[in-house]
mmCIF file of N, CA and C in Angstrom:
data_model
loop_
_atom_site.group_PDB
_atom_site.id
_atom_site.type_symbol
_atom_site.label_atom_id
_atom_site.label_comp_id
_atom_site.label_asym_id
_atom_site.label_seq_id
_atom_site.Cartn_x
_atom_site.Cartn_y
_atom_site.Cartn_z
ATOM 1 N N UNK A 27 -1.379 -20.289 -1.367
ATOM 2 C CA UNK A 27 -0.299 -20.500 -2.316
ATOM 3 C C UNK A 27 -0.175 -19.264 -3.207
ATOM 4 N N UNK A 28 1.084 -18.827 -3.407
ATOM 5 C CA UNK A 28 1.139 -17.665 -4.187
ATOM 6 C C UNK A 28 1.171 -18.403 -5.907
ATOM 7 N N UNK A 29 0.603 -16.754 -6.175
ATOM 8 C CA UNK A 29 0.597 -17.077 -7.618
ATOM 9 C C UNK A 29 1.901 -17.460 -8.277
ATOM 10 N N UNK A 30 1.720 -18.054 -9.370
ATOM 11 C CA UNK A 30 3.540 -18.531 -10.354
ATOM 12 C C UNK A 30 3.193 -17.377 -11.026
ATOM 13 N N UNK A 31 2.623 -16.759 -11.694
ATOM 14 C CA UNK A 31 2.669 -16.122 -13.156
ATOM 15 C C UNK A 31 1.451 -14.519 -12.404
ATOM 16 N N UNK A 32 2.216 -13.512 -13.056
ATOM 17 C CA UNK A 32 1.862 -11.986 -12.949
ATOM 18 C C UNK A 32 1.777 -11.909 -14.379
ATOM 19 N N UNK A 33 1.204 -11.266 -15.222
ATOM 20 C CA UNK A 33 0.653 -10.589 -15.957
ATOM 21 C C UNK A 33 1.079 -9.069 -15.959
ATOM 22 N N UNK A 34 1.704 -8.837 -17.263
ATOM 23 C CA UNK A 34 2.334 -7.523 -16.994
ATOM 24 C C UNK A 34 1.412 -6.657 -16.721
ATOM 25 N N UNK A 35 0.235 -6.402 -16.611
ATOM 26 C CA UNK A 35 -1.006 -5.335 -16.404
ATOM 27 C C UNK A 35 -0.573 -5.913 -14.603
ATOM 28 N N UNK A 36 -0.397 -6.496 -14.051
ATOM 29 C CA UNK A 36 -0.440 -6.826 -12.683
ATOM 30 C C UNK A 36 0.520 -6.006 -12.393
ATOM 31 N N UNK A 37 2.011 -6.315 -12.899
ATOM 32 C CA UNK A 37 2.844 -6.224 -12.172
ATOM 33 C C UNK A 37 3.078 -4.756 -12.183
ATOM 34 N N UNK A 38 2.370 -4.457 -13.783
ATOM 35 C CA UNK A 38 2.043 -2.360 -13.367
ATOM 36 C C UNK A 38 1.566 -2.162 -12.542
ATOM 37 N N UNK A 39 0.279 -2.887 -11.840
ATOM 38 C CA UNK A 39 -0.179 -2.948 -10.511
ATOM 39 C C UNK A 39 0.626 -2.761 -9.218
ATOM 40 N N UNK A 40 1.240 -3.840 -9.132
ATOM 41 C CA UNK A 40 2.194 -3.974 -8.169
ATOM 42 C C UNK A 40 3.075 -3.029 -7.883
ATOM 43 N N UNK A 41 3.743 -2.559 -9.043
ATOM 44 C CA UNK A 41 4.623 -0.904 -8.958
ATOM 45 C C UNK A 41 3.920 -0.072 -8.337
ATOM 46 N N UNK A 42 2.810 0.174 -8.751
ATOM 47 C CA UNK A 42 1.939 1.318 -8.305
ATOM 48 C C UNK A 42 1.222 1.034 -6.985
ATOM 49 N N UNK A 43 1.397 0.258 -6.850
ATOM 50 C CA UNK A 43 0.710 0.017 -5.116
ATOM 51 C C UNK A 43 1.839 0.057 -4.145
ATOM 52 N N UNK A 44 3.130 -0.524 -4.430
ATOM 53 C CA UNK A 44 4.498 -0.316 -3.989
ATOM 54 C C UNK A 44 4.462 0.939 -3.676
ATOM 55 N N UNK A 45 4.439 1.402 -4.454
ATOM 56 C CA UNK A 45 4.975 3.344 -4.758
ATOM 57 C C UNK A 45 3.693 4.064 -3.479
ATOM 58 N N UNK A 46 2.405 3.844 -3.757
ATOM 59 C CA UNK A 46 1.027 4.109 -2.666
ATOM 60 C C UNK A 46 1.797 3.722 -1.655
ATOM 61 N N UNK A 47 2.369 2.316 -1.415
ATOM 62 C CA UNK A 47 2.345 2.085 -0.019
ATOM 63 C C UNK A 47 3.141 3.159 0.589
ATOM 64 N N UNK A 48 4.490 3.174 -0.470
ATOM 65 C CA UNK A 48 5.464 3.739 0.657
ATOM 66 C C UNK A 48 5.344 5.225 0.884
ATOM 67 N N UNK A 49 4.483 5.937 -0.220
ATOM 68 C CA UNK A 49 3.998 7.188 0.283
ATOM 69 C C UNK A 49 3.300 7.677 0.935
ATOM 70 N N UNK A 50 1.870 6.384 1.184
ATOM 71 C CA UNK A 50 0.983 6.791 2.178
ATOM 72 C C UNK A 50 1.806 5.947 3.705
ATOM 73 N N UNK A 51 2.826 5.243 4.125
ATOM 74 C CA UNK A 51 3.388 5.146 5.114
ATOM 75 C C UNK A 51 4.291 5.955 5.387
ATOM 76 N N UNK A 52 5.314 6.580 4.977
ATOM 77 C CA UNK A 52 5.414 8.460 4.885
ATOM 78 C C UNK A 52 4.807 9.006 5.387
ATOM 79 N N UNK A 53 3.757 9.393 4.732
ATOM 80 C CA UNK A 53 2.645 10.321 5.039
ATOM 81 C C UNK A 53 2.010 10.206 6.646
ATOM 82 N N UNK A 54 2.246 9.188 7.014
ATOM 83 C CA UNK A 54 1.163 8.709 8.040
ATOM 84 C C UNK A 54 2.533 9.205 9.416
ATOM 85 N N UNK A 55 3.586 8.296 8.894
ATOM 86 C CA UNK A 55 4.808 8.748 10.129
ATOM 87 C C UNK A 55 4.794 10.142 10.130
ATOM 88 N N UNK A 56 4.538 10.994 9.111
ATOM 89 C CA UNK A 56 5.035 12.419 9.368
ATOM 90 C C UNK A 56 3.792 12.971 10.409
ATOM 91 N N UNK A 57 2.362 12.589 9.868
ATOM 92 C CA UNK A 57 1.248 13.248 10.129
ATOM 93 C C UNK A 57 1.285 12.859 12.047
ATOM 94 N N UNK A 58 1.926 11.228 12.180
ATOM 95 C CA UNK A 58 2.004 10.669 13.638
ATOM 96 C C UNK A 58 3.097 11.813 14.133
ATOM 97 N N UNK A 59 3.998 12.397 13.476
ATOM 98 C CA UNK A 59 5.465 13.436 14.085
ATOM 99 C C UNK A 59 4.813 14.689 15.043
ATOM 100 N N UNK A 60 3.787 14.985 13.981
ATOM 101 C CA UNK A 60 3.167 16.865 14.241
ATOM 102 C C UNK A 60 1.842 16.701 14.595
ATOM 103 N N UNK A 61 1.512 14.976 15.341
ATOM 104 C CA UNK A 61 0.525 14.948 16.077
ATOM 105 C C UNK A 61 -1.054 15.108 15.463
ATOM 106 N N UNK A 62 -0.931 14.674 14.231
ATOM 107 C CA UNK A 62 -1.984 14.849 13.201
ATOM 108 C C UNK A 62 -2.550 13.557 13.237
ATOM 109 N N UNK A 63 -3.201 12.843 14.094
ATOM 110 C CA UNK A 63 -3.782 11.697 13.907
ATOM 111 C C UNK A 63 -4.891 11.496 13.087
ATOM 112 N N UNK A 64 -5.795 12.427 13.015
ATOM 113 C CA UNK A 64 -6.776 12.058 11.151
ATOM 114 C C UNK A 64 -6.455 11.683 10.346
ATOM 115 N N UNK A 65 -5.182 12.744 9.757
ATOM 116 C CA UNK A 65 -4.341 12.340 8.961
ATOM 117 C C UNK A 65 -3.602 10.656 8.811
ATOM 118 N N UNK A 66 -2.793 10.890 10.286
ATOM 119 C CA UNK A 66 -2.040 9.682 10.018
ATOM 120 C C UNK A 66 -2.950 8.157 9.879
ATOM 121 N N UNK A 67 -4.599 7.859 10.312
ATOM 122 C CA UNK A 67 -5.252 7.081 10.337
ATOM 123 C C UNK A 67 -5.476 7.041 8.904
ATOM 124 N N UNK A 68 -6.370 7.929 7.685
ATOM 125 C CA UNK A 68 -6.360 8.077 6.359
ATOM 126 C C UNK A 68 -5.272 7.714 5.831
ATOM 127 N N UNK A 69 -4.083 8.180 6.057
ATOM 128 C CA UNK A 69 -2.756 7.474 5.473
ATOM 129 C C UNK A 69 -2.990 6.273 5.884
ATOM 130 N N UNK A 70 -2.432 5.798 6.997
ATOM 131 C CA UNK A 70 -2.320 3.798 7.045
ATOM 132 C C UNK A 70 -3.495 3.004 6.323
ATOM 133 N N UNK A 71 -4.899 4.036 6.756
ATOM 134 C CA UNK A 71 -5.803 3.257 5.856
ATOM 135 C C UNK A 71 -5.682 2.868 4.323
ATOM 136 N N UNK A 72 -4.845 3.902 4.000
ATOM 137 C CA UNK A 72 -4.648 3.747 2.572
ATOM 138 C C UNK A 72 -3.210 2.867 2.228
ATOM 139 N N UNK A 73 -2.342 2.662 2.930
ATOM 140 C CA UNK A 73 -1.382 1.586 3.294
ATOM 141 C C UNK A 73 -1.955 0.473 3.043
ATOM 142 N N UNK A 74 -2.779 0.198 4.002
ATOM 143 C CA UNK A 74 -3.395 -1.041 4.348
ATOM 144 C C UNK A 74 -4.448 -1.423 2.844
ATOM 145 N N UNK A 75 -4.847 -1.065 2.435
ATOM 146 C CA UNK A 75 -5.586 -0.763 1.292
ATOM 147 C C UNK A 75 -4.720 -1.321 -0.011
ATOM 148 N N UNK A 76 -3.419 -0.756 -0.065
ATOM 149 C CA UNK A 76 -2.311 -1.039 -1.561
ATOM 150 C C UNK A 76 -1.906 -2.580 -0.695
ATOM 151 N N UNK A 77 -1.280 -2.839 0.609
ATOM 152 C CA UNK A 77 -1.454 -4.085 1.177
ATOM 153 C C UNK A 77 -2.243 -5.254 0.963
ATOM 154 N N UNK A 78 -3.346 -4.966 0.925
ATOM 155 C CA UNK A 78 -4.059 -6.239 0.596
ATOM 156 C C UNK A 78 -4.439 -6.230 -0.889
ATOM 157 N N UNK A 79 -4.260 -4.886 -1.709
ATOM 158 C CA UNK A 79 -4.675 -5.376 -2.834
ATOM 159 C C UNK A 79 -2.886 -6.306 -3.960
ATOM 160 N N UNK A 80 -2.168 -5.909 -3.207
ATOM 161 C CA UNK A 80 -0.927 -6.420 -3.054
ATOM 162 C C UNK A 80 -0.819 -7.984 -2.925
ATOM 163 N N UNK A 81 -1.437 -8.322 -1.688
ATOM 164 C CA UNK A 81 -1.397 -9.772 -1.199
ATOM 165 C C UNK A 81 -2.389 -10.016 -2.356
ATOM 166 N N UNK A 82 -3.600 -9.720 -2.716
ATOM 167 C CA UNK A 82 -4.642 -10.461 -3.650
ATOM 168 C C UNK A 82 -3.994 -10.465 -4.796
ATOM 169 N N UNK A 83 -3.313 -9.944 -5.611
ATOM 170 C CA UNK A 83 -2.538 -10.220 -6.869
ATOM 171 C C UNK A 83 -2.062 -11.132 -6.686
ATOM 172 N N UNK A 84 -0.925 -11.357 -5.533
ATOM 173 C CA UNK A 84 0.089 -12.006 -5.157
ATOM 174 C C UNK A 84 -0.435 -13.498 -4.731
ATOM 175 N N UNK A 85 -1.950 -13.520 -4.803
ATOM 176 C CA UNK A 85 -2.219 -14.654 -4.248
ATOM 177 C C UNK A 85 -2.084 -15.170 -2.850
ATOM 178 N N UNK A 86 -2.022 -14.320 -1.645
ATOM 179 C CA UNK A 86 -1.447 -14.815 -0.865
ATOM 180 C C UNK A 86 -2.806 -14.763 -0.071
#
């Protein structure tokens, strides 16, 4: 069950993990473009990372 109520310290959270996600999924498509797979694995890892700390605020 998701949470009813965020806490504005959360939902600064939430911005800022938003913002991580979509830069380290960026990051990862470009690094997958020019065949940089270290890269692009460290990026999604860090995707995946603002993702679940995302869902755990969110309660989900």
């Amino acid at each position: 069950m998701a949470k009813s109520i965020i806490t504005p310290e959360e939902g600064a959270e939430l911005q800022r993990l938003n913002e991580e996600f979509e830069v380290a999924s960026a990051r990862a498509a470009k690094a997958l473009l020019v065949g940089n797979r270290q890269l692009a694995s460290e990026e999604d890892a860090k995707a995946a990372a603002a993702i679940r700390r995302i869902k755990e605020i969110r309660g989900e």
